Short mmCIF file of C-alpha atoms and ligand atoms in Angstrom, two decimals:
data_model
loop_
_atom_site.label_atom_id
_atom_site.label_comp_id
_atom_site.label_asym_id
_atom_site.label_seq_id
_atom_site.Cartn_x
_atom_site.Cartn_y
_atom_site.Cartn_z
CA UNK A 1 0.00 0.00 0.00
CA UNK A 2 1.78 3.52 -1.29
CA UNK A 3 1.53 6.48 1.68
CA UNK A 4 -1.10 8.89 0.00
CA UNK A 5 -1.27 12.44 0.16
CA UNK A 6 -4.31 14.56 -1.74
CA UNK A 7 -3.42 18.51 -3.16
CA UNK A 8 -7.05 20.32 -2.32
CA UNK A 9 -8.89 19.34 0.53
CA UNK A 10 -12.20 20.53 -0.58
CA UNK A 11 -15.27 17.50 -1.33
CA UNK A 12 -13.32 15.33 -4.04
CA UNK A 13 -10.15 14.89 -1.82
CA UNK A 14 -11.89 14.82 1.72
CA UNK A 15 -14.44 12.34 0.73
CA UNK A 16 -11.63 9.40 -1.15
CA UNK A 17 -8.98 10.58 1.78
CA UNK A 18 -11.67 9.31 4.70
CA UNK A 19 -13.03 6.89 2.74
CA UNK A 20 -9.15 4.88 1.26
CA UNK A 21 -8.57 5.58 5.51
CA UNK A 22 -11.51 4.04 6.91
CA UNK A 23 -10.71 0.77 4.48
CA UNK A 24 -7.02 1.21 5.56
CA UNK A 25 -5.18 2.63 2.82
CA UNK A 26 -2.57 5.16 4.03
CA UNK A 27 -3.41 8.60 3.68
CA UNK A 28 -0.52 10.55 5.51
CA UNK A 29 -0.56 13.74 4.35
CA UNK A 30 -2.65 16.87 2.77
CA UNK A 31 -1.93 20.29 1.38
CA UNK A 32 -4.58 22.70 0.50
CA UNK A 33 -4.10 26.43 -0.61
CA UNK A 34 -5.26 27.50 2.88
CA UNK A 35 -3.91 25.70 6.15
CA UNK A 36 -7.17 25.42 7.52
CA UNK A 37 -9.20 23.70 4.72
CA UNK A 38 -5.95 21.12 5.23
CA UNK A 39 -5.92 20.55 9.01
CA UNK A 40 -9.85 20.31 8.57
CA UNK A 41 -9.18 17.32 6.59
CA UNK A 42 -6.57 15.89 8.70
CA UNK A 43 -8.76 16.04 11.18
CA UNK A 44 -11.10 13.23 9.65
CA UNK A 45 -8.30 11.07 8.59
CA UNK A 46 -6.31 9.40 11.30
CA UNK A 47 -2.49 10.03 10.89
CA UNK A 48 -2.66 12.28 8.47
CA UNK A 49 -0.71 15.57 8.62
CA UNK A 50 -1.73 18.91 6.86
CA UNK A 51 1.74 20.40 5.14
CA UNK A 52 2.18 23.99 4.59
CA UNK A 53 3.71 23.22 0.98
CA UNK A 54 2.72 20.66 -1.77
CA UNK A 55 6.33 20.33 -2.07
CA UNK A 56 6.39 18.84 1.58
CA UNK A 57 4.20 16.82 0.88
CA UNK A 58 5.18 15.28 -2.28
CA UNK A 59 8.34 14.65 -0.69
CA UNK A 60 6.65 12.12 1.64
CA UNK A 61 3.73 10.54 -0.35
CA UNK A 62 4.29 7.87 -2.93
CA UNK A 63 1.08 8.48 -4.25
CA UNK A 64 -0.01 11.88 -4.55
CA UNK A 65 -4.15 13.06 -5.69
CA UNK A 66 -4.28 16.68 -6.93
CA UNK A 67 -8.20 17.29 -5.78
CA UNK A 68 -7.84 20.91 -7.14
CA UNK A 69 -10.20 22.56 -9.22
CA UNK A 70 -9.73 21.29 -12.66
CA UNK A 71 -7.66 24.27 -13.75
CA UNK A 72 -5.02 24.48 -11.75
CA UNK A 73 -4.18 21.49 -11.94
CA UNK A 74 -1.88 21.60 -14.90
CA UNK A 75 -0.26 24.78 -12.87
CA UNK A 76 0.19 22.72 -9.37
CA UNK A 77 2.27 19.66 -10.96
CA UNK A 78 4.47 21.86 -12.48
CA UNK A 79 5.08 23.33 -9.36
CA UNK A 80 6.33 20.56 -8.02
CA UNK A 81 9.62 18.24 -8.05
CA UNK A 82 8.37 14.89 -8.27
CA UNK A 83 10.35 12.10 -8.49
CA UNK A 84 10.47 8.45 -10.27
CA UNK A 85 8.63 5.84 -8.57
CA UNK A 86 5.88 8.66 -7.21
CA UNK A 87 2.36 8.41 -8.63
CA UNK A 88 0.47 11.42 -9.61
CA UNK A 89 -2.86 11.15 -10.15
CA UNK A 90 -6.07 13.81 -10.80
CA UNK A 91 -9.78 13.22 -10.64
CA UNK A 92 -10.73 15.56 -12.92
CA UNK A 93 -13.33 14.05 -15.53
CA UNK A 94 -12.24 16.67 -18.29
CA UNK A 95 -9.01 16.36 -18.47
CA UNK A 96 -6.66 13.73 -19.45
CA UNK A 97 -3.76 12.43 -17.68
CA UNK A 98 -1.41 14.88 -20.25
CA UNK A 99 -2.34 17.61 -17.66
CA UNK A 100 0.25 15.50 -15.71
CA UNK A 101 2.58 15.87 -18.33
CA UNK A 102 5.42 17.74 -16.04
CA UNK A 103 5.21 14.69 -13.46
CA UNK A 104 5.92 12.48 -15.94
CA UNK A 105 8.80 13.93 -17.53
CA UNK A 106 10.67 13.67 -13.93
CA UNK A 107 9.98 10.07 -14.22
CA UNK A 108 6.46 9.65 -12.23
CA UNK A 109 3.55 7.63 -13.07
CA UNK A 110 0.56 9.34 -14.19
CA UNK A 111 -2.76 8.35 -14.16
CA UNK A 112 -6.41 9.84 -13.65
CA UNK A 113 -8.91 8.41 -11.14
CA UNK A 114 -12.22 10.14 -11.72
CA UNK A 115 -15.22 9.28 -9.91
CA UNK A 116 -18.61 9.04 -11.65
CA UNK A 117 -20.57 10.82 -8.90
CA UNK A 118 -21.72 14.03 -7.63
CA UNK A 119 -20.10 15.94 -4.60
CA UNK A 120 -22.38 18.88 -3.84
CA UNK A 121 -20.96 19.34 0.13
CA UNK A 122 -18.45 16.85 1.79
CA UNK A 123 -20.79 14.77 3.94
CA UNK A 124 -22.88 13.75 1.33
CA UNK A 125 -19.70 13.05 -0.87
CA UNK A 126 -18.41 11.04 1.69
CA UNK A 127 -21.91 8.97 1.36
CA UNK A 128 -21.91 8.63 -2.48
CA UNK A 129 -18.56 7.65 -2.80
CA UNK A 130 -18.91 3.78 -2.02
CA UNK A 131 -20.94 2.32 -5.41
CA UNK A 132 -19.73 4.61 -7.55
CA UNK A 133 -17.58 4.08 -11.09
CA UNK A 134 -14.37 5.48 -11.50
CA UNK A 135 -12.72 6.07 -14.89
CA UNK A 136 -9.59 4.98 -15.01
CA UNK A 137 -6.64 6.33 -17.22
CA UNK A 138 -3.24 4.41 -16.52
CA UNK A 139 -0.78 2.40 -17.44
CA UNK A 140 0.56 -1.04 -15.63
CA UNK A 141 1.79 -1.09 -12.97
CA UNK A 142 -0.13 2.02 -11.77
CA UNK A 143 -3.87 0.80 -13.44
CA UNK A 144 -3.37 -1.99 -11.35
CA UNK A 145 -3.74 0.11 -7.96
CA UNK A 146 -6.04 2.31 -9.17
CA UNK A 147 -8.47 -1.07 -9.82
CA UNK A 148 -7.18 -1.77 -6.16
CA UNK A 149 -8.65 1.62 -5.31
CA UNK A 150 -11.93 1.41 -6.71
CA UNK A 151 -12.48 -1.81 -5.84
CA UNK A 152 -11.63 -0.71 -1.49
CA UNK A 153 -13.93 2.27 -2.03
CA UNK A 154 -16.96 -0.38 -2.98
CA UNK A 155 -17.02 0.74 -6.34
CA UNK A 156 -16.63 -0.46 -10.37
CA UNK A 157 -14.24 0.68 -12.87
CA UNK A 158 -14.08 1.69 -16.14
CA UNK A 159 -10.90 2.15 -18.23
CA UNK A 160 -10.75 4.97 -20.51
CA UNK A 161 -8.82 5.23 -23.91
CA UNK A 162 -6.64 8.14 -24.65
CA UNK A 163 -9.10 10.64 -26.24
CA UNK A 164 -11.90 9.24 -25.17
CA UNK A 165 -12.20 11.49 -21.92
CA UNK A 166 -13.97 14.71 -23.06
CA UNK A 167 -16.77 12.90 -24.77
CA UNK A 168 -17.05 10.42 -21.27
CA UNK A 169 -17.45 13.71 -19.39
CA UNK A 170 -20.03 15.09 -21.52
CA UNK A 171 -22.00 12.21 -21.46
CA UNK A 172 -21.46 12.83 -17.82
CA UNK A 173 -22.93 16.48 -18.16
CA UNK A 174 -26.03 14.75 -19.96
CA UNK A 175 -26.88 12.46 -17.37
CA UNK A 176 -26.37 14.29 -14.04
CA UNK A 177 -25.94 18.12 -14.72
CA UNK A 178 -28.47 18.63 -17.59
CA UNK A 179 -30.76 16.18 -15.44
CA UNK A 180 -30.84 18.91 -12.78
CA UNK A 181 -31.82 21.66 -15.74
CA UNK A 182 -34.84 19.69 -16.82
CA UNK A 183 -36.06 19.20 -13.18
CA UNK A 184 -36.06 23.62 -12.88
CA UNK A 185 -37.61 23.34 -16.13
CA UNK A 186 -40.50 21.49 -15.13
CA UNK A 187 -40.41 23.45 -11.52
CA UNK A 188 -40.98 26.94 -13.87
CA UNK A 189 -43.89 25.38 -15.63
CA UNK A 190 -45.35 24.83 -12.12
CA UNK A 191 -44.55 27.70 -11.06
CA UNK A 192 -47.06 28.96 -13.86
CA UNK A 193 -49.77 27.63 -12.96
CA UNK A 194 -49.11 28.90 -8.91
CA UNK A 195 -47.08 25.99 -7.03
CA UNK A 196 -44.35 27.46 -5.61
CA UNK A 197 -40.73 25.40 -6.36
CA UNK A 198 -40.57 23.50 -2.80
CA UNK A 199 -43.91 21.94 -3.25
CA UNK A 200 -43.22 20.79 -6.67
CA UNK A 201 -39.96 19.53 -6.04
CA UNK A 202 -41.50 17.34 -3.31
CA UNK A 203 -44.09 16.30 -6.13
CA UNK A 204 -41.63 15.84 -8.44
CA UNK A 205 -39.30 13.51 -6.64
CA UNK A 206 -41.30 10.09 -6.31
CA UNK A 207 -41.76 10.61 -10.37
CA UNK A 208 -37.79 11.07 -10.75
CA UNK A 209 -37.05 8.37 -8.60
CA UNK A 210 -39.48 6.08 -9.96
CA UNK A 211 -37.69 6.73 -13.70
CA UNK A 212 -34.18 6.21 -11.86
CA UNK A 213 -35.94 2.77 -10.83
CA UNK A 214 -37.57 2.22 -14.08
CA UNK A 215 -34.11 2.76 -15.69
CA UNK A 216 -32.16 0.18 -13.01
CA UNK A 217 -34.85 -2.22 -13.21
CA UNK A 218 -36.69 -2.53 -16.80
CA UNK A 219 -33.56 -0.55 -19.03
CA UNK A 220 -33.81 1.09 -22.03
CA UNK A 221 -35.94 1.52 -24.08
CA UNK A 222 -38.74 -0.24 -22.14
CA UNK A 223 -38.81 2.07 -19.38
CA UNK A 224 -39.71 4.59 -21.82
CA UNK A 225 -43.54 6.08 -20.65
CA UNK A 226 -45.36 9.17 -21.60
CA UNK A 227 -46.99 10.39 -24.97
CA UNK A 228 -44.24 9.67 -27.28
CA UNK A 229 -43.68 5.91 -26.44
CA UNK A 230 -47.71 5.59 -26.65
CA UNK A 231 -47.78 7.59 -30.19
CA UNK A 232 -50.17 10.16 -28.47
CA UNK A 233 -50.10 12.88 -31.30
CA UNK A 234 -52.80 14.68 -29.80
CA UNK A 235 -51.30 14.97 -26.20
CA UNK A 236 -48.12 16.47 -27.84
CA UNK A 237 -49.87 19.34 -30.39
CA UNK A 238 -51.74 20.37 -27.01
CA UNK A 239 -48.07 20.22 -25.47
CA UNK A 240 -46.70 22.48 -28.14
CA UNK A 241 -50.02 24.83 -28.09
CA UNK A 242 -49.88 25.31 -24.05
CA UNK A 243 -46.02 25.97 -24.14
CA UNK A 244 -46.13 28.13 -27.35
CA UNK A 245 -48.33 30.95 -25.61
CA UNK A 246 -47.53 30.43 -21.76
CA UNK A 247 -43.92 29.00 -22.05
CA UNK A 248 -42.57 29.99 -25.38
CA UNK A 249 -38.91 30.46 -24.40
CA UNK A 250 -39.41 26.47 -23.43
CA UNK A 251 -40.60 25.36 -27.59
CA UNK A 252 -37.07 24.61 -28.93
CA UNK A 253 -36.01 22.52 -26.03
CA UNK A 254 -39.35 20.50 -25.59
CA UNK A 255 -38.66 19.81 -29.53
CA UNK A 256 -35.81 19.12 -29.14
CA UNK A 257 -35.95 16.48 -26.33
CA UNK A 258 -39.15 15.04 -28.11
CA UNK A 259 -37.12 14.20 -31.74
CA UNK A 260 -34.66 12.77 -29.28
CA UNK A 261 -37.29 10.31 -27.59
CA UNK A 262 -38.50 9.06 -31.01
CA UNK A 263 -35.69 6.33 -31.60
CA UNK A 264 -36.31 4.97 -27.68
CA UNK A 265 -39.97 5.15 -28.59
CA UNK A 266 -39.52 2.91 -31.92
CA UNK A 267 -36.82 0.73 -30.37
CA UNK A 268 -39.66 0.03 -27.38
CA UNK A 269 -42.57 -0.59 -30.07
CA UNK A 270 -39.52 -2.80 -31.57
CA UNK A 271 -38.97 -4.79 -28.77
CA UNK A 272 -42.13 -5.19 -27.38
CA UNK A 273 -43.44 -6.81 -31.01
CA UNK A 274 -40.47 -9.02 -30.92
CA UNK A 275 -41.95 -10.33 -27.15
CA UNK A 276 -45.62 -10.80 -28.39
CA UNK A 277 -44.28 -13.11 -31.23
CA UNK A 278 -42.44 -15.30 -28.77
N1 NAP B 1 -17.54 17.92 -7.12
C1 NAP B 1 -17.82 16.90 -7.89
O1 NAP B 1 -18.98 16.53 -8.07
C2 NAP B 1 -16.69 16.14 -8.57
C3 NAP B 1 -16.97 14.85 -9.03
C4 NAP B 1 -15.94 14.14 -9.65
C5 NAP B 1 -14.70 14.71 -9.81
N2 NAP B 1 -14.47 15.99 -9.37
C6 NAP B 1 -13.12 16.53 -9.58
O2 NAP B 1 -12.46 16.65 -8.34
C7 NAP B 1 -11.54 17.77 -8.38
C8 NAP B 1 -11.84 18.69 -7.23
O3 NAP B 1 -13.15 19.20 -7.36
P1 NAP B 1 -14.03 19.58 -6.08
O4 NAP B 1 -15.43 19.73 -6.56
O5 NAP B 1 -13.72 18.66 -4.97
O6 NAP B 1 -13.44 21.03 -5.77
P2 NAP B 1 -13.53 21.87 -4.44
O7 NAP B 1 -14.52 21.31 -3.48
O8 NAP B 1 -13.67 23.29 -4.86
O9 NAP B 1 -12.10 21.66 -3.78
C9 NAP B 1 -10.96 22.10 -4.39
C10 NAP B 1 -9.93 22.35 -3.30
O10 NAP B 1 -8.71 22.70 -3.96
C11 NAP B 1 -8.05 23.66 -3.17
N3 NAP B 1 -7.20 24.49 -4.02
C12 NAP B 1 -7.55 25.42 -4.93
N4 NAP B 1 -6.46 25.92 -5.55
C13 NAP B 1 -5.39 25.28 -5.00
C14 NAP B 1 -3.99 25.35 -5.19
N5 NAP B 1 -3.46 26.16 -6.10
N6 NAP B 1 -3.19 24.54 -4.45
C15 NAP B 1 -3.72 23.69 -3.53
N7 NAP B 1 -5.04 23.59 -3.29
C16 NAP B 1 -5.86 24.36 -4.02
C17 NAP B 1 -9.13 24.48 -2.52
O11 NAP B 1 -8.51 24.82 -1.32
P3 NAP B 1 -8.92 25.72 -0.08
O12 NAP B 1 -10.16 25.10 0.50
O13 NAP B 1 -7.75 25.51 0.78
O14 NAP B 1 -9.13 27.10 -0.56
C18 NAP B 1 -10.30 23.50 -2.38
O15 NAP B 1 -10.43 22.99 -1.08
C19 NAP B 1 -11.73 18.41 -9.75
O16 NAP B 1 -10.74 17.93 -10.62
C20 NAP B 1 -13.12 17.94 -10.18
O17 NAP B 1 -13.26 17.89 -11.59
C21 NAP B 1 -15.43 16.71 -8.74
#
């Protein structure tokens, strides 16, 4: 097991340094831009020291995390001397692992560890950590602990091919950030006809969680429900009538979304055809 340190103790790096500790993977030491955010981390993680440079601290850890915002990342490996047989790794899911290109070039492993998951405060990152997929972006021996890694924190892996890391993260964007746009989408419409956004969102929940199950439990595209899986034509024109003069600004996007659904729609129609001739 390599001593780790993490580089930013903000919701990334506190929640994998107490979770690697708790399953008894060294986490020694942490540097953070400010001293406090640091020794707030060390406090959660047994044995680990905050350092007042990430020089000090690279000088100790074998295996160093920069949990940074995404850029300055480049800017905080280059600021350091690393040496051969150190590990570098980010967790950024935009970036590659050439952002670790000065590491490298002083003879360090490089290698991205990006977990699949949403860290809106540390607490509840340190609760969605365990489950979740990391990406992976490595070579031997380093992919090797990184698997290790995943595997402690409860999780699954994916490995990703060079290039292939902007288009993972915006499929990424898709599925949890845009998710979160379409849910204040609906909450306006509600808003119009005089539900303020708290009681929607509570309405709104049990039908988001019951897609999420719908999803886990039936897959695409059966899960599919709603007036463009049942060929409603009618529901939809009224759709596009109510938006276009109460909602106008929300036309384009409902489109939009709607072309989208077709191909689920005829793969469901598809499939379910295929099930009645069996
Ligand atoms: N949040 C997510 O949902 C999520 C999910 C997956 C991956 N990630 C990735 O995880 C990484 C960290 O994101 P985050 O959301 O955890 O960010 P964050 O909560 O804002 O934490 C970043 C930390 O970096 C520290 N920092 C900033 N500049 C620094 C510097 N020059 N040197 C040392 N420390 C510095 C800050 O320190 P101070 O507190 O000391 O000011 C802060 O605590 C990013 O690469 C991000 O893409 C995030």
């Amino acid at each position: 097991m390599l001593k780790t340190g993490f580089i930013g103790a903000g919701t990334t790096g506190t929640a994998l340094a107490v979770r690697l500790s708790q399953k008894g993977w060294p986490v020694v030491a942490v540097f953070s831009r400010t001293l406090s955010s640091a020794q707030k981390l060390a406090k959660r993680v047994p044995n680990c020291q905050p350092y007042h440079t990430a020089q000090e601290l690279a000088d100790v850890a074998e295996m160093v995390f920069i949990t940074t915002p995404d850029d300055v990342i480049a800017q905080v490996c280059s600021e350091v001397h690393w040496h051969r047989g150190q590990s570098v790794l980010h967790c950024s899911g935009a970036h590659s692992v050439d952002i670790l290109e000065p590491a490298k070039r002083l003879g360090a492993a490089v290698g991205s560890f990006h977990p699949l998951q949403t860290f809106a405060d540390v607490d509840q990152a340190i609760a969605n950590v365990p489950g979740s997929t990391f990406a992976l972006e490595a070579e031997e021996p380093l992919l090797s602990t990184l698997k290790e890694l995943a595997h402690l924190l409860n999780g699954n892996w994916v490995k990703l091919g060079s290039g292939d890391k902007v288009l993972y993260h915006a499929a990424a964007v898709f599925a949890c950030n845009y998710l979160v746009t379409l849910v204040k989408l609906a909450l306006d419409l509600w808003k119009d006809f005089g539900v303020s956004s708290k009681e929607a969102t509570r309405a709104l929940l049990p039908l988001l969680r019951g897609t999420l199950n719908n999803i886990d439990n039936i897959g695409l595209p059966d899960c599919l429900t709603g007036p463009v899986a049942r060929g409603d034509l009618g529901t939809i024109k009224r759709h596009l009538d109510a938006l276009e003069s109460r909602s106008p600004s929300l036309l384009t996007t409902y489109k939009e979304l709607g072309l989208q659904t077709i191909p689920i729609a005829l793969a469901k129609a598809r499939s379910m055809n295929r099930r009645q001739k069996k």
